[in-house]
XYZ file of C-alpha atoms in Angstrom:
706
model
C 30.159 -3.853 -36.218
C 28.398 -3.107 -38.562
C 25.069 -0.585 -37.612
C 22.636 -3.107 -37.925
C 20.189 -2.509 -34.618
C 18.738 1.779 -34.912
C 17.801 3.268 -38.158
C 16.430 6.811 -38.873
C 13.148 7.160 -40.704
C 12.482 11.458 -41.992
C 8.958 11.425 -43.598
C 8.265 14.648 -45.572
C 5.299 15.498 -43.163
C 8.598 16.651 -40.928
C 8.172 13.396 -38.156
C 10.804 11.654 -38.263
C 11.256 7.745 -36.574
C 13.926 6.323 -34.531
C 13.234 2.364 -35.046
C 15.212 -0.448 -32.939
C 16.027 -3.427 -34.749
C 18.868 -5.834 -33.709
C 18.790 -8.278 -36.318
C 21.097 -10.429 -34.402
C 19.374 -10.594 -31.159
C 15.140 -11.853 -30.855
C 14.422 -8.744 -28.648
C 16.196 -5.768 -28.452
C 18.592 -4.351 -26.078
C 21.084 -1.145 -25.391
C 24.659 -2.308 -24.942
C 27.371 -0.056 -25.993
C 26.769 -0.588 -29.890
C 23.055 0.256 -29.907
C 23.530 3.153 -27.371
C 26.435 4.281 -29.735
C 24.187 4.362 -32.724
C 21.867 6.073 -31.099
C 23.705 8.692 -30.439
C 24.840 9.233 -33.802
C 21.273 9.627 -35.018
C 20.348 12.098 -31.552
C 23.682 14.487 -32.551
C 21.644 14.327 -36.662
C 18.054 15.029 -35.571
C 19.234 17.667 -33.263
C 20.826 19.678 -35.887
C 17.641 19.321 -38.625
C 15.678 22.061 -38.617
C 13.431 20.447 -40.442
C 12.121 18.375 -37.663
C 8.479 18.720 -35.684
C 7.947 15.151 -33.823
C 10.585 11.995 -33.606
C 8.811 8.110 -32.175
C 10.954 6.248 -31.182
C 9.440 2.790 -32.591
C 10.863 -1.049 -33.101
C 10.649 -2.960 -35.462
C 10.253 -6.190 -34.000
C 6.139 -7.720 -32.358
C 5.919 -7.628 -29.128
C 8.987 -6.085 -28.417
C 9.813 -2.667 -28.019
C 13.132 -3.063 -25.451
C 14.092 -5.453 -23.074
C 16.388 -3.734 -21.067
C 20.332 -2.735 -21.045
C 22.539 -5.286 -22.666
C 22.761 -8.506 -19.539
C 25.972 -9.796 -20.903
C 27.744 -6.262 -20.726
C 25.881 -5.669 -17.137
C 27.777 -8.775 -16.278
C 31.417 -8.722 -17.466
C 31.495 -5.830 -15.440
C 34.566 -6.409 -12.961
C 35.893 -2.506 -11.922
C 33.717 -0.292 -10.651
C 34.718 2.689 -12.733
C 34.130 1.113 -15.485
C 30.493 0.233 -14.163
C 30.028 3.997 -13.421
C 31.552 5.238 -16.655
C 29.498 3.143 -19.012
C 26.479 4.399 -16.619
C 27.163 7.573 -17.135
C 26.984 7.123 -21.025
C 24.037 5.453 -20.431
C 22.453 8.585 -18.897
C 24.444 11.161 -21.463
C 22.881 9.460 -24.268
C 18.493 9.418 -22.616
C 19.618 12.974 -21.350
C 19.841 14.036 -25.546
C 16.780 12.401 -26.226
C 15.550 14.820 -23.343
C 16.545 17.909 -24.631
C 15.859 17.470 -28.441
C 13.931 21.036 -29.917
C 11.008 18.500 -30.829
C 8.743 16.794 -28.481
C 9.918 13.072 -29.106
C 6.906 9.868 -28.870
C 7.325 6.326 -27.413
C 5.127 3.991 -29.232
C 5.469 1.226 -27.147
C 3.633 -2.249 -28.825
C 5.659 -4.728 -26.502
C 8.057 -5.677 -23.506
C 9.090 -2.021 -22.181
C 11.962 -3.084 -19.392
C 15.006 -1.576 -17.791
C 16.543 0.309 -19.867
C 14.163 0.483 -22.352
C 10.918 1.771 -20.643
C 14.225 4.430 -18.825
C 14.727 5.573 -22.580
C 10.431 5.552 -22.778
C 10.873 7.500 -19.768
C 12.987 10.230 -21.115
C 10.567 10.894 -24.304
C 8.305 13.755 -23.950
C 5.320 11.607 -24.288
C 4.595 7.446 -24.092
C 1.610 5.259 -26.240
C 0.974 2.289 -24.851
C -1.438 -0.278 -27.132
C -3.512 -3.568 -25.196
C -0.188 -6.272 -27.041
C -0.895 -9.213 -24.433
C 3.290 -8.550 -24.715
C 2.690 -4.879 -23.674
C 4.591 -4.468 -20.096
C 6.166 -1.668 -18.411
C 8.784 -2.271 -15.299
C 11.997 -1.443 -14.111
C 12.873 -5.282 -12.786
C 16.568 -4.354 -12.540
C 16.292 -5.360 -8.535
C 16.086 -8.950 -9.507
C 19.816 -8.282 -10.929
C 21.386 -7.346 -7.997
C 20.636 -3.715 -9.545
C 18.174 -0.602 -9.854
C 17.294 1.505 -12.811
C 20.574 3.525 -13.860
C 19.838 5.007 -16.765
C 17.520 8.248 -15.017
C 14.896 5.833 -13.998
C 14.773 6.496 -10.458
C 15.117 10.543 -11.351
C 12.155 10.693 -13.710
C 9.481 8.250 -12.482
C 8.824 9.314 -9.089
C 8.563 12.319 -11.349
C 6.487 11.390 -13.213
C 3.983 9.095 -11.207
C 5.146 10.127 -7.618
C 6.574 8.076 -5.062
C 3.378 5.938 -4.292
C 3.323 4.449 -7.480
C 7.143 4.842 -8.991
C 8.594 2.573 -5.415
C 6.800 -0.438 -5.695
C 7.437 -0.570 -9.904
C 11.439 -0.001 -8.622
C 11.800 -2.102 -5.606
C 9.917 -4.921 -6.493
C 10.573 -5.194 -10.268
C 6.920 -6.195 -11.164
C 5.805 -5.347 -14.752
C 2.452 -3.524 -14.718
C 0.714 -3.639 -19.030
C -0.215 -0.516 -20.662
C -3.996 -0.287 -19.280
C -2.486 0.099 -15.788
C 0.351 2.035 -17.019
C -2.253 4.420 -18.019
C -4.432 4.416 -15.258
C -0.584 6.023 -13.445
C -0.023 8.466 -16.119
C 2.952 6.070 -17.068
C 1.869 6.748 -20.485
C -0.231 8.850 -21.726
C -2.733 7.150 -24.094
C -3.645 3.677 -24.145
C -4.865 1.792 -28.226
C -5.558 -0.396 -29.723
C -2.405 -2.474 -31.105
C -4.560 -3.836 -34.564
C -5.104 0.193 -35.391
C -1.589 0.898 -33.877
C -1.181 2.933 -37.012
C -4.460 5.539 -36.995
C -3.704 6.029 -33.388
C -0.063 6.775 -33.411
C -1.432 9.845 -36.499
C -4.034 11.097 -34.391
C -1.776 10.953 -31.306
C 1.098 13.202 -32.588
C -1.489 15.145 -34.369
C -2.881 15.934 -30.611
C 0.569 16.404 -30.072
C 1.753 18.760 -33.071
C -1.334 21.087 -32.036
C -0.735 20.934 -28.149
C -3.993 19.229 -26.881
C -2.354 16.120 -25.101
C -2.707 17.119 -21.584
C -0.571 15.580 -18.006
C -2.594 13.308 -15.926
C -2.780 15.230 -12.284
C -1.301 13.049 -9.686
C -4.194 12.215 -6.980
C -4.897 14.256 -4.013
C -3.401 11.365 -1.894
C -0.304 11.173 -3.702
C 0.084 14.609 -3.880
C -0.256 14.753 0.019
C 1.849 12.043 0.919
C 4.369 12.871 -1.234
C 4.811 16.608 0.050
C 7.831 17.607 2.907
C 4.995 16.569 5.410
C 4.810 13.129 4.937
C 7.253 12.133 2.560
C 9.566 10.572 4.676
C 5.994 7.928 6.356
C 6.020 6.908 2.895
C 10.222 6.094 2.953
C 9.393 4.574 5.590
C 6.834 1.889 4.496
C 8.558 1.132 1.708
C 11.568 0.606 3.787
C 9.591 -1.694 6.269
C 7.990 -3.776 3.177
C 11.566 -4.291 1.378
C 13.133 -6.201 4.723
C 9.831 -8.052 5.826
C 10.055 -9.239 1.651
C 13.945 -9.281 1.369
C 14.872 -9.554 5.188
C 17.853 -7.631 3.719
C 19.643 -10.278 2.193
C 18.898 -7.752 -0.726
C 20.783 -4.908 -0.906
C 19.469 -3.778 -4.361
C 15.582 -2.438 -3.245
C 17.631 -0.547 -0.244
C 20.051 1.148 -2.163
C 17.165 2.444 -4.730
C 15.187 3.315 -2.053
C 18.284 5.400 -0.598
C 18.682 6.926 -3.618
C 15.166 8.344 -4.167
C 15.013 9.268 -0.808
C 18.079 10.974 -1.128
C 17.264 12.507 -4.763
C 13.478 13.113 -5.005
C 13.031 16.933 -4.580
C 15.657 17.816 -2.429
C 19.141 17.645 -5.808
C 18.738 19.001 -9.326
C 18.166 16.294 -11.248
C 22.334 16.533 -12.501
C 22.973 15.926 -8.953
C 20.495 13.300 -8.653
C 22.067 11.752 -11.664
C 25.176 11.243 -10.011
C 23.830 9.951 -7.152
C 22.342 7.134 -8.855
C 25.882 6.549 -11.268
C 27.655 6.037 -8.029
C 25.632 3.458 -6.263
C 23.919 1.531 -9.928
C 28.081 1.403 -10.181
C 28.839 -0.392 -7.070
C 26.200 -2.808 -7.472
C 26.893 -4.230 -10.990
C 29.358 -5.264 -10.098
C 29.058 -6.462 -6.312
C 28.929 -10.680 -5.950
C 25.339 -10.831 -5.409
C 24.622 -9.346 -8.261
C 27.062 -11.269 -10.545
C 25.001 -14.127 -8.495
C 21.220 -12.914 -9.816
C 22.449 -12.329 -13.371
C 23.742 -16.135 -13.812
C 20.144 -17.312 -12.110
C 18.902 -14.867 -14.645
C 20.763 -17.297 -17.191
C 20.154 -20.310 -16.052
C 16.443 -19.886 -15.618
C 15.724 -18.383 -19.002
C 17.734 -21.775 -19.920
C 15.691 -23.971 -18.594
C 13.127 -22.413 -19.766
C 14.245 -22.185 -23.512
C 15.121 -26.003 -23.177
C 11.545 -26.706 -21.984
C 9.979 -24.952 -24.986
C 12.307 -26.907 -27.432
C 10.993 -30.261 -25.756
C 7.167 -28.501 -25.833
C 7.695 -28.856 -29.832
C 7.543 -32.390 -29.697
C 4.212 -32.536 -27.961
C 1.157 -34.324 -29.765
C -1.965 -33.695 -27.410
C -2.924 -30.224 -26.974
C -4.493 -30.708 -23.822
C -8.024 -29.517 -23.875
C -9.568 -31.352 -20.573
C -8.450 -33.379 -17.839
C -8.767 -35.347 -14.599
C -6.962 -35.453 -11.000
C -7.369 -38.662 -9.196
C -7.026 -37.461 -5.644
C -8.844 -34.601 -4.507
C -8.259 -32.433 -1.337
C -6.998 -29.406 -0.764
C -3.269 -30.393 -3.796
C -5.894 -31.728 -5.635
C -8.379 -28.405 -5.425
C -4.449 -26.320 -6.773
C -3.989 -28.785 -9.276
C -7.748 -27.848 -10.142
C -7.315 -24.181 -9.405
C -3.612 -24.529 -12.369
C -5.497 -26.342 -14.593
C -8.952 -24.649 -15.213
C -6.673 -20.797 -14.903
C -5.188 -22.366 -18.495
C -8.049 -23.128 -19.582
C -8.385 -26.744 -19.338
C -11.446 -28.593 -18.289
C -10.615 -30.418 -15.337
C -12.729 -33.067 -13.545
C -11.753 -34.405 -9.857
C -12.216 -37.851 -9.237
C -11.952 -39.333 -5.803
C -14.107 -42.383 -3.271
C -15.622 -39.468 -1.363
C -17.609 -37.215 -1.735
C -15.733 -35.020 0.707
C -12.021 -34.989 -0.678
C -13.954 -33.318 -3.614
C -16.061 -30.282 -2.252
C -13.457 -29.521 0.169
C -10.859 -29.485 -3.678
C -14.049 -28.463 -5.465
C -14.204 -25.021 -2.625
C -10.027 -24.367 -1.918
C -10.313 -23.979 -6.125
C -12.606 -21.185 -5.089
C -11.900 -19.385 -2.767
C -8.404 -19.049 -4.946
C -10.106 -16.623 -7.470
C -12.404 -15.604 -4.819
C -8.764 -13.946 -3.107
C -8.197 -12.820 -7.128
C -11.347 -11.068 -7.696
C -10.767 -8.995 -4.299
C -7.093 -8.178 -5.837
C -9.122 -7.418 -8.477
C -6.689 -9.683 -10.611
C -9.567 -11.419 -12.170
C -13.018 -10.412 -12.823
C -16.292 -11.948 -11.617
C -17.271 -13.255 -14.531
C -13.491 -14.490 -15.558
C -14.246 -16.077 -12.481
C -17.493 -17.781 -12.991
C -16.328 -18.824 -16.062
C -12.865 -20.203 -15.116
C -14.335 -21.698 -12.325
C -17.246 -23.438 -14.273
C -14.606 -25.105 -16.030
C -13.934 -27.564 -12.930
C -16.067 -30.623 -11.753
C -16.198 -33.182 -9.072
C -17.185 -37.149 -9.008
C -16.817 -40.547 -6.851
C -18.116 -42.010 -9.678
C -15.988 -44.972 -12.356
C -16.949 -43.012 -15.501
C -15.686 -43.442 -19.195
C -12.183 -41.183 -19.594
C -11.750 -41.486 -23.259
C -12.624 -37.817 -23.737
C -9.835 -37.129 -21.102
C -6.301 -35.736 -22.588
C -3.882 -35.581 -19.370
C -4.944 -37.324 -16.148
C -2.972 -37.014 -12.787
C -2.840 -39.120 -10.099
C -2.298 -37.361 -6.623
C -3.805 -39.811 -4.467
C -1.543 -41.104 -1.067
C 2.472 -41.420 -0.917
C 1.837 -45.638 -1.516
C 3.041 -47.857 -4.772
C 0.346 -50.248 -4.462
C -2.570 -48.385 -4.111
C -0.756 -45.911 -6.903
C 0.211 -49.344 -8.898
C -3.965 -50.173 -8.868
C -4.805 -46.884 -9.689
C -2.745 -46.975 -12.951
C -4.024 -50.094 -13.826
C -7.652 -48.602 -13.329
C -7.026 -45.469 -15.317
C -5.797 -48.045 -18.689
C -8.296 -49.720 -18.702
C -10.941 -46.816 -19.000
C -8.314 -44.339 -21.579
C -7.277 -44.392 -24.509
C -3.706 -44.779 -25.827
C -3.992 -40.801 -26.795
C -4.752 -40.060 -22.745
C -1.362 -38.888 -20.744
C -0.953 -40.777 -17.821
C 0.474 -38.936 -15.388
C 1.513 -38.780 -11.370
C 2.903 -36.847 -8.696
C 4.029 -38.538 -6.463
C 6.993 -37.228 -4.442
C 9.461 -39.452 -3.856
C 7.882 -42.754 -5.639
C 9.378 -44.504 -8.527
C 7.584 -43.763 -11.145
C 8.561 -46.789 -13.139
C 7.502 -49.216 -10.089
C 4.257 -47.554 -10.177
C 3.720 -48.552 -13.808
C 4.907 -51.391 -13.713
C 2.456 -53.424 -14.769
C 0.959 -51.641 -17.166
C 0.376 -51.999 -21.208
C 1.225 -49.099 -23.010
C 3.817 -47.086 -20.487
C 5.482 -44.795 -22.885
C 2.543 -42.568 -22.369
C 3.062 -42.286 -18.528
C 4.861 -40.218 -16.834
C 6.060 -38.082 -13.607
C 4.781 -34.679 -13.548
C 5.906 -33.657 -9.897
C 4.225 -30.443 -7.576
C 5.914 -28.597 -5.256
C 3.409 -27.860 -2.458
C 1.861 -25.033 -2.661
C 1.856 -25.823 -5.313
C -0.183 -22.011 -6.966
C 2.474 -21.130 -5.066
C 5.693 -23.201 -6.124
C 7.002 -22.283 -9.695
C 8.669 -25.358 -10.705
C 7.488 -28.877 -12.174
C 9.591 -31.805 -12.448
C 8.998 -34.204 -14.954
C 9.924 -38.224 -14.450
C 9.870 -39.909 -17.505
C 10.324 -44.083 -17.343
C 12.836 -45.249 -19.543
C 9.944 -46.542 -22.339
C 7.779 -42.828 -22.017
C 7.582 -42.010 -25.046
C 9.187 -37.927 -26.684
C 5.852 -37.278 -27.753
C 4.487 -37.754 -24.131
C 7.746 -36.383 -22.663
C 6.280 -33.358 -25.332
C 3.175 -33.018 -24.140
C 4.136 -32.699 -19.975
C 6.714 -29.726 -21.005
C 4.236 -27.713 -23.349
C 2.107 -28.064 -20.483
C 3.412 -27.203 -17.705
C 4.133 -24.090 -19.640
C 0.573 -23.541 -20.407
C -0.211 -23.685 -16.571
C 2.843 -20.571 -16.044
C 5.835 -23.742 -13.966
C 8.882 -24.028 -15.146
C 9.238 -27.584 -15.680
C 12.576 -29.805 -14.920
C 13.408 -33.150 -16.204
C 14.938 -35.154 -13.782
C 15.629 -39.382 -13.834
C 13.639 -41.733 -12.194
C 15.271 -42.139 -9.408
C 14.104 -42.187 -5.793
C 13.608 -38.115 -4.405
C 13.933 -37.539 -7.930
C 15.998 -33.688 -7.695
C 15.003 -31.744 -5.097
C 13.622 -33.951 -2.548
C 16.544 -35.978 -2.765
C 18.107 -33.272 -1.842
C 16.245 -31.578 0.713
C 15.000 -34.498 2.330
C 19.296 -34.459 3.671
C 18.740 -30.668 4.839
C 15.676 -31.425 7.230
C 17.303 -34.843 8.206
C 20.302 -33.388 9.220
C 18.978 -30.698 11.308
C 16.723 -33.727 13.133
C 19.860 -35.034 13.435
C 21.043 -32.412 15.266
C 18.099 -31.792 18.129
C 18.569 -36.151 18.612
C 22.312 -34.938 19.609
C 20.944 -31.525 21.832
C 20.665 -28.531 19.333
C 17.743 -25.990 19.873
C 16.331 -25.655 16.784
C 15.504 -22.013 17.599
C 19.235 -21.545 16.660
C 19.497 -23.985 13.716
C 15.830 -22.191 12.256
C 17.667 -18.952 13.305
C 20.948 -19.383 11.255
C 19.465 -21.277 8.013
C 16.788 -18.180 7.169
C 19.911 -15.519 7.944
C 22.220 -17.767 4.694
C 18.888 -16.880 2.825
C 16.510 -20.364 3.122
C 12.792 -19.425 3.339
C 12.486 -21.558 6.180
C 14.274 -22.662 8.582
C 14.304 -27.236 8.443
C 12.592 -27.285 11.417
C 9.570 -24.871 9.590
C 10.180 -26.220 6.742
C 9.206 -29.757 7.803
C 6.194 -28.702 10.106
C 4.835 -27.185 6.637
C 5.044 -30.388 4.786
C 3.746 -32.775 7.561
C 6.661 -35.012 9.563
C 4.989 -37.763 8.362
C 4.630 -37.115 5.379
C 8.861 -36.079 5.183
C 9.341 -39.698 7.758
C 8.069 -41.446 4.345
C 9.955 -39.746 2.413
C 13.096 -40.520 4.483
C 12.068 -44.050 4.648
C 12.003 -43.897 0.825
C 15.721 -42.846 0.866
C 16.960 -44.059 3.048
C 15.895 -48.286 2.111
C 16.875 -46.329 -1.337
C 20.404 -45.162 -0.772
C 21.891 -46.587 3.053
C 22.541 -45.112 6.303
C 23.951 -42.048 4.496
C 20.337 -41.078 4.602
C 18.696 -42.861 7.940
C 15.576 -41.162 9.358
C 17.008 -39.371 12.673
C 14.832 -40.881 15.359
C 12.638 -38.017 16.493
C 11.383 -37.950 13.239
C 9.503 -41.845 13.773
C 8.731 -40.761 18.101
C 6.661 -37.995 16.509
C 4.874 -39.362 14.122
C 4.423 -42.118 16.359
C 3.228 -39.048 18.994
C 0.838 -37.813 16.123
C 2.730 -34.330 16.023
C 2.897 -33.873 12.669
C 3.797 -30.688 12.347
C 1.062 -27.551 11.534
C -1.516 -29.618 10.122
C -2.147 -30.837 13.692
C -1.211 -27.522 15.003
C 1.885 -28.968 16.829
C 5.272 -31.011 15.515
C 8.811 -29.407 16.141
C 6.329 -25.533 16.759
C 3.351 -25.197 18.816
C 0.484 -23.527 16.651
C -3.078 -23.879 18.624
C -2.217 -20.732 19.867
C -2.480 -18.799 16.611
C 1.333 -18.116 16.239
C 4.368 -19.951 17.101
C 6.632 -21.016 19.310
C 8.970 -24.411 19.590
C 6.604 -27.070 20.939
C 6.866 -28.494 24.739
C 5.576 -32.149 23.477
C 9.155 -32.684 21.129
C 11.204 -30.496 23.102
C 10.893 -32.935 25.957
C 12.393 -35.064 23.972
C 15.657 -33.904 23.192
C 18.235 -35.169 25.076
C 20.566 -32.909 27.085
C 21.292 -29.050 25.686
C 24.266 -29.376 23.793
C 25.973 -26.149 22.228
C 27.191 -26.732 18.327
C 29.478 -23.506 16.482
C 27.380 -21.897 14.390
C 29.945 -22.633 11.997
C 29.120 -26.838 11.930
C 25.484 -25.668 12.291
C 25.736 -25.067 8.436
C 28.039 -26.552 6.953
C 26.111 -29.705 8.222
C 22.659 -28.264 6.901
C 24.390 -27.172 3.547
C 27.620 -29.464 2.454
C 25.371 -32.529 2.705
C 23.346 -31.078 0.320
C 26.804 -30.461 -1.735
C 27.808 -33.524 -1.407
C 24.433 -35.219 -2.515
C 23.361 -32.853 -5.560
C 27.913 -34.186 -6.546
C 26.394 -37.541 -7.237
C 23.290 -36.074 -8.762
C 25.751 -35.086 -11.422
C 27.678 -37.836 -11.254
C 24.468 -40.023 -11.867
C 23.200 -37.352 -14.640
C 20.150 -37.420 -12.246
C 19.461 -33.612 -14.566
C 21.440 -32.746 -17.144
C 23.314 -29.744 -15.969
C 25.138 -27.689 -12.963
C 22.438 -24.754 -13.500
C 19.642 -27.144 -14.253
C 20.296 -29.152 -10.201
C 20.290 -24.654 -9.274
C 17.650 -24.019 -10.855
C 15.246 -27.597 -9.160
C 16.635 -26.078 -5.784
C 15.795 -22.014 -6.258
C 12.477 -22.851 -7.507
C 11.301 -26.199 -5.331
C 12.930 -25.564 -2.425
C 13.467 -21.668 -2.429
C 17.501 -21.368 -1.875
C 18.477 -17.830 -2.247
C 18.933 -16.567 -5.688
C 21.170 -14.267 -4.507
C 23.554 -17.721 -3.767
C 23.527 -18.749 -6.597
C 22.453 -21.928 -6.552
C 23.143 -24.522 -4.555
C 26.631 -25.760 -6.338
C 27.196 -22.152 -7.421
C 27.172 -21.529 -3.775
C 30.201 -23.734 -3.489
C 32.208 -22.904 -6.008
C 31.906 -19.367 -4.835
C 33.496 -21.026 -1.333
C 35.655 -23.088 -3.640
C 35.579 -26.987 -3.660
C 38.765 -27.654 -1.996
C 37.121 -25.612 1.061
C 34.386 -27.887 0.420
C 35.871 -30.947 0.596
C 38.386 -29.623 3.935
C 34.970 -29.201 6.162
C 33.159 -32.534 4.316
C 36.703 -34.408 6.429
C 36.272 -32.997 8.795
C 32.605 -32.936 9.675
C 33.204 -36.880 9.040
C 35.141 -36.746 10.816
C 34.068 -35.024 13.516
C 30.310 -36.292 12.702
C 29.672 -38.987 10.952
C 30.612 -40.714 7.728
C 27.788 -39.660 5.661
C 30.090 -36.310 4.927
C 32.240 -38.234 3.228
C 33.163 -36.029 0.151
C 32.136 -38.089 -2.892
C 34.537 -38.367 -5.736
C 33.319 -35.858 -8.242
C 34.096 -33.310 -5.822
C 37.176 -34.371 -4.683
C 38.893 -34.676 -8.217
C 37.791 -31.410 -8.707
C 39.212 -29.888 -6.119
C 42.487 -31.590 -6.831
C 42.345 -30.067 -9.950
C 41.330 -26.566 -8.867
C 38.015 -26.543 -10.739
C 34.579 -25.861 -9.808
C 30.992 -27.548 -10.486
C 30.054 -25.211 -13.757
C 33.896 -25.205 -15.261
C 33.425 -29.137 -15.145
C 36.514 -31.994 -14.200
């Protein structure tokens, strides 16, 4: 392979620059080839007696170094090989740290993972206000942790209190915050970087750059007497966030605890490398890297579809207010889009506007928006109960009650008030978009645009075109979702689309077990232990029993007996036990906590015990079976799209790799045999679909194809 990722320039003023510019990739990464080239250059400059200062820069706009080569990490299967590679990375970065002259990392864009560790190995760092400048250590999101010296250099530089959150959460910070923390020595405007860098290097050479001193509180907390408390709190926070399902942040914390001011730097690196190499070959790391690539694929395809947009949405309307309307209005305003909330009465409109304001208030309290930003964004939100013309609005989202006739009436009315340039979208969670728009003259500008509750937090938006929706309308929907910071996924227009079609059988199967006499807390705890963010009964309460029952009936009508709703659901709706919104559902929320609802428990038949394996298999394999049907019916384009839909829309645990990846890892022969057992033991709704049987027979996987 030719040298094409790193180059050296030596200037007349006795300074030099190492410039990263991978010709074959959009970003710079620290793969084996790049590290080899960098090491060769470092050996050369170390011998050069004329160099007084070295800068390390990137030729790519908005990119410093995006991290290590993830593909190489994914391909690691042997811990000794992983150890060798990570030690090599440590050794190369150590050569930067040991150069006989000062070094300056010039961060004008994304600086993540191994790139951030390279920057730490430099004597000084300068960061810009470029909107893409982000410095962070996202390795825990790939099931590993910083392995090129990050666990050793970062705590020493910025202190434990600032370093641990960066290492344990993987969340990056911008240049301004990095300067405040002392992670970088200068924060400058990227438009004047050349002049600012010249001034900064002059200060370095004249030894006028001072290191930022840690705040007194931080120094006290990391002293010998209080350090244990910092580690205790950090572990408690990690366990609350991950429920102990993700080993990487816990292992990273252990490495820092064992090495911070206890071992020499060399011994600390050895501990870091040993523990990193074990995680790098683990199943969880492989699954999380799989999810990373699946997510990148989904986003890249979304950006490609967004290219066909023929409208840049600057104005919008939401028909149907309330809390969900407030969430959606907030998303529009956050994206800089003026939005009008429309409802029949002022009550829901006021609720929606106040809800959006509350979201901004919380962000202001956390210093994520300023008061002026909040005022400017809130001024983009307005409300009305009047039937005003909507001809100047680019995008209208219907979010009224989940009733076909009501939605059809709304769409026919909207068509009269808008032009053919306006996109008309529905936020329906399960109803056919084609049926909703069937009475319209121009269906090409209609589309499903389904948010998940709460819309402010859930990252997925399902995009559901009708057979007659235009390519430009689909493009506009994708462009808008991306502008809102969401990940859009196109699905076929079928009952429940993707996520609800798979999630409802999960909740319904749990309800069937309740009807058989199984304890709801046992089921919830088992599924949460598996990694689901909520057990099926807690989830049903959060969604609303009436809402879930309505969707369940839609799926039953569409798919027949295999989707028949459990009898407990109709009983709860009849008795007004609708979940957390009414204070009582499967659980009782009236006393401020959450306990099993006595009203519901009285509806349970005689107690029955089912073994844990059957409970887990019944909840999961009912989803796997219908996921295979979704692939057979082309509901989504690929297994990766389905898995990302379930991760982003339903919270399926990323460390499992996704629903279909989980099934692949278990083995489809095993999945088929378990489904056959459940069919014989319980009901024919578990009959394995033809795709699973065919793949099992050929010893193939969902991702391998038939």
